[in-house]
PDB file of C-alpha atoms in Angstrom:
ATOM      1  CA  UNK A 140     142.368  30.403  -8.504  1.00  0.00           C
ATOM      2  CA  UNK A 141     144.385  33.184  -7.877  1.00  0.00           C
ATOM      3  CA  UNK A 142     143.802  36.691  -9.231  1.00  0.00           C
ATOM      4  CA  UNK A 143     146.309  37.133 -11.737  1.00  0.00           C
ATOM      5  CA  UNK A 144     145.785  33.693 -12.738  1.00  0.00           C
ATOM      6  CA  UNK A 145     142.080  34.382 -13.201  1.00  0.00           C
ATOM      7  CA  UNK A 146     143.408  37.721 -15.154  1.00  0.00           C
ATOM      8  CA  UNK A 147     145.517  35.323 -17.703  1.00  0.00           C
ATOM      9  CA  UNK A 148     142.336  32.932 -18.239  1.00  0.00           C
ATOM     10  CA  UNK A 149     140.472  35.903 -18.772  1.00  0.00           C
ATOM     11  CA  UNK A 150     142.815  36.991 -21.396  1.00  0.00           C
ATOM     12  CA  UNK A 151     143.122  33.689 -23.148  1.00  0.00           C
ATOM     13  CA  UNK A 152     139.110  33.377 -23.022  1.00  0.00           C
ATOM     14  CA  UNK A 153     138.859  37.141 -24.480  1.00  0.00           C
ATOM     15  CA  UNK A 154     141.103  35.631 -27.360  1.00  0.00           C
ATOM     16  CA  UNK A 155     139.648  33.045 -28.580  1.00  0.00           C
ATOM     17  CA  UNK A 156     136.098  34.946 -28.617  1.00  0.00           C
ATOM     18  CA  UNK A 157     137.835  37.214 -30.348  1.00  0.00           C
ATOM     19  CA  UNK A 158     139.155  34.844 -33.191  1.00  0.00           C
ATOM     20  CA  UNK A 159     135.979  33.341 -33.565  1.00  0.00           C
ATOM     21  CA  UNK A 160     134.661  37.131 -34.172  1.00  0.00           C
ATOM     22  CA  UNK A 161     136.862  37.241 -37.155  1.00  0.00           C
ATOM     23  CA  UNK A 162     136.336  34.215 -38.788  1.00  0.00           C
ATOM     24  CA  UNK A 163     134.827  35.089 -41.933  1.00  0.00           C
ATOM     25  CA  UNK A 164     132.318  33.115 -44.138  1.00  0.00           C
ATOM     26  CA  UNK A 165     133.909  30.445 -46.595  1.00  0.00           C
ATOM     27  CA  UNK A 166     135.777  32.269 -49.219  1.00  0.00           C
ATOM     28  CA  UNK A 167     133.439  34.125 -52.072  1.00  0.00           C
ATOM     29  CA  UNK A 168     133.295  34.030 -55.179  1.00  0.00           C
ATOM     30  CA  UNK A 169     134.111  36.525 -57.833  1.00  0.00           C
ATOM     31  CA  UNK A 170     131.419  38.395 -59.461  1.00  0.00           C
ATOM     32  CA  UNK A 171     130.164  41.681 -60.947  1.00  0.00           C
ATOM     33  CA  UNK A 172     128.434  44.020 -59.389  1.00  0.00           C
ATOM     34  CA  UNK A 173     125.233  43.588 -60.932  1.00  0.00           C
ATOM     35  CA  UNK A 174     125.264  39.792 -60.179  1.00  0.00           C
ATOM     36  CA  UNK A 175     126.430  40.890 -56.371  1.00  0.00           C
ATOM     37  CA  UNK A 176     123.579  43.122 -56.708  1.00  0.00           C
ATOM     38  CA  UNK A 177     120.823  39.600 -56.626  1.00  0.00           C
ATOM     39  CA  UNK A 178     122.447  38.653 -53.007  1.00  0.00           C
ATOM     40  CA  UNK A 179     123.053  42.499 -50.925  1.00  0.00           C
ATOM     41  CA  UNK A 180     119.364  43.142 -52.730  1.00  0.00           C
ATOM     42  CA  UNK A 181     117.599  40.558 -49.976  1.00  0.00           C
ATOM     43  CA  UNK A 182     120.538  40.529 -47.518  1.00  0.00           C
ATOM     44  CA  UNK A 183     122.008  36.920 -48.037  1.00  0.00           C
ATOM     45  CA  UNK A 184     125.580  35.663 -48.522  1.00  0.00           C
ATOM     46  CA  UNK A 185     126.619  35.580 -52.200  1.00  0.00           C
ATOM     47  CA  UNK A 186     127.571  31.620 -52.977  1.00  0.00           C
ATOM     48  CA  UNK A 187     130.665  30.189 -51.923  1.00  0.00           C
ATOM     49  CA  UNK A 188     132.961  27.205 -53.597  1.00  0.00           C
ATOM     50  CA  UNK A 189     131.062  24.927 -51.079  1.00  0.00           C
ATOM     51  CA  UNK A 190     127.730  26.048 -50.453  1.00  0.00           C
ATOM     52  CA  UNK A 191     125.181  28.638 -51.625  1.00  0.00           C
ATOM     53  CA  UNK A 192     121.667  30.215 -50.132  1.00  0.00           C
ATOM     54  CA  UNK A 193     118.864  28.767 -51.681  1.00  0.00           C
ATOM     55  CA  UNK A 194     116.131  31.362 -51.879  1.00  0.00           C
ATOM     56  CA  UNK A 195     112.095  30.655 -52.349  1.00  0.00           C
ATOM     57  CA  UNK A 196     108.910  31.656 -50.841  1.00  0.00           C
ATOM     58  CA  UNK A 197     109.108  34.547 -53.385  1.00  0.00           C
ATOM     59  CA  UNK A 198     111.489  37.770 -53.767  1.00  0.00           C
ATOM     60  CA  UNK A 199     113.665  34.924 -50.871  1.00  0.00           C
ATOM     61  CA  UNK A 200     111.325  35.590 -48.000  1.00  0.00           C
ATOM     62  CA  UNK A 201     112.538  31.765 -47.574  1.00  0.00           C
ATOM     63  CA  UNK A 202     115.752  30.716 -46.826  1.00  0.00           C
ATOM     64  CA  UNK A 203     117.764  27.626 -46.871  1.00  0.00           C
ATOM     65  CA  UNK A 204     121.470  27.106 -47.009  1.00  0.00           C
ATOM     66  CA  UNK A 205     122.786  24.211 -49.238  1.00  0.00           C
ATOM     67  CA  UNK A 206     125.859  22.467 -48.300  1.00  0.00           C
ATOM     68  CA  UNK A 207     127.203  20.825 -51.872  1.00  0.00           C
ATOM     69  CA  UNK A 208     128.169  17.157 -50.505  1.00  0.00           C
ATOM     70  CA  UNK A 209     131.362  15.133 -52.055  1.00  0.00           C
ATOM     71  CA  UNK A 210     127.916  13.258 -54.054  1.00  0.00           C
ATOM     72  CA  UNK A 211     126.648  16.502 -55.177  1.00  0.00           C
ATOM     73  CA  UNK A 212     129.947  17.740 -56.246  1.00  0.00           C
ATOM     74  CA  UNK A 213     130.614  14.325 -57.988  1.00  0.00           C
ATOM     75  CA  UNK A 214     127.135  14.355 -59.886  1.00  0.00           C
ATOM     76  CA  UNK A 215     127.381  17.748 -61.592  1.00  0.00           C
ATOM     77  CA  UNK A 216     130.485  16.861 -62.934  1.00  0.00           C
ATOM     78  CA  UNK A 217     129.618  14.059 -64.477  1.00  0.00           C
ATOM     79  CA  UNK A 218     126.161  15.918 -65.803  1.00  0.00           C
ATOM     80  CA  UNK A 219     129.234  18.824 -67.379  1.00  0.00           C
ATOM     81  CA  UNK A 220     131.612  16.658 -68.658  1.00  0.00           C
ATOM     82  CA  UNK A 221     128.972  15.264 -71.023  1.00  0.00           C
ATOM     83  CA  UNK A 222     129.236  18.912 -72.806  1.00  0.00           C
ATOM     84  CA  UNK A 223     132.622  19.338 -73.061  1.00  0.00           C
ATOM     85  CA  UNK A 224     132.548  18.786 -77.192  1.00  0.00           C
ATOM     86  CA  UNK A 225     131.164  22.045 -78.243  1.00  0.00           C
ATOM     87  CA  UNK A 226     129.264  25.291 -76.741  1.00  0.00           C
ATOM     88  CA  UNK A 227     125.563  23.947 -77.924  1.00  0.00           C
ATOM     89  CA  UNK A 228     126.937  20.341 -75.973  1.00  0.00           C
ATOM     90  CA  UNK A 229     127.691  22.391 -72.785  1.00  0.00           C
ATOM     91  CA  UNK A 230     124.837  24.097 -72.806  1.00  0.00           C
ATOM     92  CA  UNK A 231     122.078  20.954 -72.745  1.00  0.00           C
ATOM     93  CA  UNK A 232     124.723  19.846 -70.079  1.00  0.00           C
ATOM     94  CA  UNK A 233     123.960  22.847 -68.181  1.00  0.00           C
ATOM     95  CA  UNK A 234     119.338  22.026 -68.370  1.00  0.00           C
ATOM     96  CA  UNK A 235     120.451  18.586 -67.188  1.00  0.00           C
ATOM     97  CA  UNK A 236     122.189  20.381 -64.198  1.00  0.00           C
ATOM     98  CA  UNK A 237     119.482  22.907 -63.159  1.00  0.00           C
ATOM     99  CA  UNK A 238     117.054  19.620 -63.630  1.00  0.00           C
ATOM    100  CA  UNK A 239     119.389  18.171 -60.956  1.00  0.00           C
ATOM    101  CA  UNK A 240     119.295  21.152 -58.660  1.00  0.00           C
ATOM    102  CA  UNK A 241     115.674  21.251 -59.013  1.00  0.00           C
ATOM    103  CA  UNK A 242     114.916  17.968 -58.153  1.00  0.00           C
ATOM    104  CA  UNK A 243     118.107  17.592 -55.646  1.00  0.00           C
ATOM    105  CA  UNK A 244     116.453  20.628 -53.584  1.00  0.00           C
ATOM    106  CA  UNK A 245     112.249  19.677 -54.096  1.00  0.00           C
ATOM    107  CA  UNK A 246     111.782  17.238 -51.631  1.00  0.00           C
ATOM    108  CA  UNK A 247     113.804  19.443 -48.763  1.00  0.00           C
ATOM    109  CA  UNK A 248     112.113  22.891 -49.695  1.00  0.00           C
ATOM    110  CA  UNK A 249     108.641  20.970 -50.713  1.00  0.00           C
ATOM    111  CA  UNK A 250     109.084  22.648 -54.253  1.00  0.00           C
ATOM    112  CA  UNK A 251     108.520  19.534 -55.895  1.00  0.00           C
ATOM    113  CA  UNK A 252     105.601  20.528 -56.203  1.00  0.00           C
ATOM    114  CA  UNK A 253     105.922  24.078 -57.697  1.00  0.00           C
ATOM    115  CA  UNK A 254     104.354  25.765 -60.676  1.00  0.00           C
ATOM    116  CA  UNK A 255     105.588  27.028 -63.935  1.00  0.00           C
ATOM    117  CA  UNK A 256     105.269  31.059 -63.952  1.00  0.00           C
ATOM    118  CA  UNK A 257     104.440  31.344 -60.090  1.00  0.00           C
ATOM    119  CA  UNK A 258     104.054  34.315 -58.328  1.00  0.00           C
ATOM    120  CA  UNK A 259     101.647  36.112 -55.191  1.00  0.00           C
ATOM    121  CA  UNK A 260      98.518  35.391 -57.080  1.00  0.00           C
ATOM    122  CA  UNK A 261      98.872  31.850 -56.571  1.00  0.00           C
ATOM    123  CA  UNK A 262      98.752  32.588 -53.002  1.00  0.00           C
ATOM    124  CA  UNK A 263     101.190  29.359 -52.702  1.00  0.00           C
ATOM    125  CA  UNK A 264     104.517  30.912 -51.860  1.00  0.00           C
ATOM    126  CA  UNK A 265     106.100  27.818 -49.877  1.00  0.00           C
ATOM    127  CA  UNK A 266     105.994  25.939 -52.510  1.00  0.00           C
ATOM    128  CA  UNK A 267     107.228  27.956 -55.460  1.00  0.00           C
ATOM    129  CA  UNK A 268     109.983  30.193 -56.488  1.00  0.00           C
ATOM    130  CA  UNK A 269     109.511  33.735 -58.369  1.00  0.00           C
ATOM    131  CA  UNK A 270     111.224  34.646 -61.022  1.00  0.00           C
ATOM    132  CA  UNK A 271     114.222  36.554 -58.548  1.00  0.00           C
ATOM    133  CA  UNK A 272     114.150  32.947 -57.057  1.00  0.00           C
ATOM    134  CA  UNK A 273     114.958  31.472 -59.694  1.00  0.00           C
ATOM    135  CA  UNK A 274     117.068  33.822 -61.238  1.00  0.00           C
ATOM    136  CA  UNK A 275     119.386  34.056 -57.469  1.00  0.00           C
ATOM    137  CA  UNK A 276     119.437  30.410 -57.755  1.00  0.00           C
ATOM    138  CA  UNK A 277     120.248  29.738 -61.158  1.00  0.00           C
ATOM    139  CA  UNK A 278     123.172  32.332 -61.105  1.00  0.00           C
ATOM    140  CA  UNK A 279     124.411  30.388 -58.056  1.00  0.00           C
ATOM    141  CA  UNK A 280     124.723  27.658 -59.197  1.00  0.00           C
ATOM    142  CA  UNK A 281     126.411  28.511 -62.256  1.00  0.00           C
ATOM    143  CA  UNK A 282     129.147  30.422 -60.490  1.00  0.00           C
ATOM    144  CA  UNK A 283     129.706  28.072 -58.017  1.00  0.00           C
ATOM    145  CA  UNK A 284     130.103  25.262 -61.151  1.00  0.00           C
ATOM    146  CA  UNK A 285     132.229  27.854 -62.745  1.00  0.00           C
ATOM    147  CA  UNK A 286     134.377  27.998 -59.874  1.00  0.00           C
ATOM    148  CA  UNK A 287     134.868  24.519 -59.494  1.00  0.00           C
ATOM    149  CA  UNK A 288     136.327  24.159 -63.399  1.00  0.00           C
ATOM    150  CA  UNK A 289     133.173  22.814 -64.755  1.00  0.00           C
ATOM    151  CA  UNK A 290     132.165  25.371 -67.663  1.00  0.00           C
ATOM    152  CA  UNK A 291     135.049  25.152 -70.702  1.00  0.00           C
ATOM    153  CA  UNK A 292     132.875  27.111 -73.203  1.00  0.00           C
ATOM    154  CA  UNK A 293     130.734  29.930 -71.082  1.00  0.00           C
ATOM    155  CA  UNK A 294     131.203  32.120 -68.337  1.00  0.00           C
ATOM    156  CA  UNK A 295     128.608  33.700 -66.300  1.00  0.00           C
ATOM    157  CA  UNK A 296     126.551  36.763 -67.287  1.00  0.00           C
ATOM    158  CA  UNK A 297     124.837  39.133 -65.617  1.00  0.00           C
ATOM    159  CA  UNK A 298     120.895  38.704 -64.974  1.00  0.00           C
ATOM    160  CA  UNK A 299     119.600  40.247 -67.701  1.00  0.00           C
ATOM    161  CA  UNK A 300     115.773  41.807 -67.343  1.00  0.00           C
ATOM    162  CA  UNK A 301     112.692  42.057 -70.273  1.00  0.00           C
ATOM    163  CA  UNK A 302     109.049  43.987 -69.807  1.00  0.00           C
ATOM    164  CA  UNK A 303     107.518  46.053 -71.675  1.00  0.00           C
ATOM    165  CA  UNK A 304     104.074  47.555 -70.571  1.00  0.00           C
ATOM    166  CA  UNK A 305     103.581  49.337 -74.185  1.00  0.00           C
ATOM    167  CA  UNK A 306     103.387  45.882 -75.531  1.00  0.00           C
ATOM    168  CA  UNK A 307     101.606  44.026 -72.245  1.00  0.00           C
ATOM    169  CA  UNK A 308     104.705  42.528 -71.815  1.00  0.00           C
ATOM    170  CA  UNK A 309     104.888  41.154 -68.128  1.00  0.00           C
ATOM    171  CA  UNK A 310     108.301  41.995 -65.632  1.00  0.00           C
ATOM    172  CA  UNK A 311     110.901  38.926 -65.870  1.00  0.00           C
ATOM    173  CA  UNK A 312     114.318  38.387 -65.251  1.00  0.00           C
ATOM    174  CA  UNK A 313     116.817  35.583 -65.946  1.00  0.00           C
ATOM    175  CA  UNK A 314     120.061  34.087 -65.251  1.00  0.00           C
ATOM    176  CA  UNK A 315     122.347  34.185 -68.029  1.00  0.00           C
ATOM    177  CA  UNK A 316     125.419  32.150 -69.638  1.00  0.00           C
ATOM    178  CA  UNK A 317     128.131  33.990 -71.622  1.00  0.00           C
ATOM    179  CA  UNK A 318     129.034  32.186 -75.187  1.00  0.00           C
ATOM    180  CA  UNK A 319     133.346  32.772 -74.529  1.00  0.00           C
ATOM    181  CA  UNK A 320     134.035  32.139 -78.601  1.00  0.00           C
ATOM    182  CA  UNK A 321     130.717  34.710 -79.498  1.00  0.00           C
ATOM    183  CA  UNK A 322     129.920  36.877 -76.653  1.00  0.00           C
ATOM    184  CA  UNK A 323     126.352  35.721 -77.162  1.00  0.00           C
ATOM    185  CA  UNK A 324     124.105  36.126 -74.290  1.00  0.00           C
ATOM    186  CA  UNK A 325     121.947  32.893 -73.198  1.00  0.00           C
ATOM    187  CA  UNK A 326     119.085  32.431 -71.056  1.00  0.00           C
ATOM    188  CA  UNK A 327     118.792  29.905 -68.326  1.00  0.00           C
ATOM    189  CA  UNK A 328     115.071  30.336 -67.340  1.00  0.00           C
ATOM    190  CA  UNK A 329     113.795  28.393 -64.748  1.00  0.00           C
ATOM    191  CA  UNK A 330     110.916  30.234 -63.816  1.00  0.00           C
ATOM    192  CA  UNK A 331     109.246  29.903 -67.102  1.00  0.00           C
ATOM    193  CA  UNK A 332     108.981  25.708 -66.614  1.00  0.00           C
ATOM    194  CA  UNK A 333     107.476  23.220 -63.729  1.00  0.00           C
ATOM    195  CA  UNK A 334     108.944  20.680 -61.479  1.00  0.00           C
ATOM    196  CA  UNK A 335     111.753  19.121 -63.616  1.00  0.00           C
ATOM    197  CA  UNK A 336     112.175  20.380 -66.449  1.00  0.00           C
ATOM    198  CA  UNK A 337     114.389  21.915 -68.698  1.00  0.00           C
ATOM    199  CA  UNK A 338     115.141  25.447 -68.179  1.00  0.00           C
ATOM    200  CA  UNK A 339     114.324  27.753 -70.951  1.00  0.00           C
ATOM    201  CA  UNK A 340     117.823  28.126 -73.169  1.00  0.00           C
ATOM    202  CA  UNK A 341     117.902  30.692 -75.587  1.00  0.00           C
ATOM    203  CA  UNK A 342     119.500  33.392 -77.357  1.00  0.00           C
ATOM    204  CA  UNK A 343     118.887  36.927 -74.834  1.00  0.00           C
ATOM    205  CA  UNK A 344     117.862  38.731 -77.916  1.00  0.00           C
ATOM    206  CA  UNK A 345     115.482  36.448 -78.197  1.00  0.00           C
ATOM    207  CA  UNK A 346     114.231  35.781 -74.795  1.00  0.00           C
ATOM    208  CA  UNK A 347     113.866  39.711 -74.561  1.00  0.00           C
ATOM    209  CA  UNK A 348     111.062  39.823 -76.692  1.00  0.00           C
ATOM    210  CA  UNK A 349     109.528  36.460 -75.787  1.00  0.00           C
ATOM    211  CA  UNK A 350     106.254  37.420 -72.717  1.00  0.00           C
TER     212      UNK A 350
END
């Protein structure tokens, strides 16, 4: 190969690294700043309209990216288009779908066989989620349902935070739907229930005072 050929080749090579260098992850989502704030907090990639980080091991010291599959996709609409009637419909739509994610992801992260209310005392942190697990998670998979047309009577709020020490009132955090008709605030607690089950739903005024 001649020089100047070996010059151009150079060249081309240098381009294409450099277009790879640019490519940029799939496209994000939109999202407040304090619901930004769960992913920049422990350095992951906000949730896309195809995948989203799956955090556990406690405050996401383990990591696993979820690719939604054409199945996945497929399922969770079918769980949401049972709530299309009213708000209270959509939300019980919205426990079957967080059921779904929990026992869609158990089996892959081994928290199928998790805890309600785990944290560090448990000394069992590759099995469980934490309350910021569960509250990254939850959020995720809200927007990225939101994004794909699936909510007709919510939106998605920001976390939303409780604990009191006056009262003994233990640190918690939750994800949170937006009523669109009301502007009431409701929980989706995962933390607060095992393997399975429903998350917690409830008015925020009301989960605020719950311990």
């Amino acid at each position: 190969m001649s020089f100047g050929n070996f010059q151009r080749g150079a060249l081309v090579a240098a381009g294409l690294l450099f277009g790879v260098a640019q490519v940029s992850p799939a496209r994000a989502i939109e999202m407040s700043r304090e619901i930004a704030d769960l992913y920049t907090s422990v350095s992951i990639y906000p949730p896309s309209a195809s995948s989203m980080t799956v955090c556990y091991g406690f405050v996401c010291r383990r990591r696993h990216i979820f690719d939604f599959s054409a199945g996945d996709r497929a399922a969770l609409g079918k769980i949401m288009a049972a709530g299309k009637a009213s708000a209270a419909a959509e939300r019980a739509a919205v426990q079957k779908a967080v059921i779904w994610f929990d026992r869609r992801l158990g089996p892959v992260l081994g928290t199928d066989k998790r805890i309600a209310k785990a944290d560090f005392r448990y000394f069992d942190d590759k099995h469980n989620y934490d309350c910021w697990d569960t509250t990254r998670n939850v959020t995720s998979l809200l927007l990225v349902m939101q994004d794909w047309g699936l909510f007709r009577h919510h939106t998605v709020g920001n976390p939303r935070y409780r604990g009191n020490a006056l009262v003994l009132q233990t640190p918690h955090n939750t994800a949170v739907l937006r009523d669109r008709a009301t502007g009431t605030e409701w929980s989706v607690d995962m933390w607060t229930q095992a393997y399975a089950q429903p998350p917690a739903v409830m008015p925020v005024a009301q989960w605020v005072k719950e311990d």
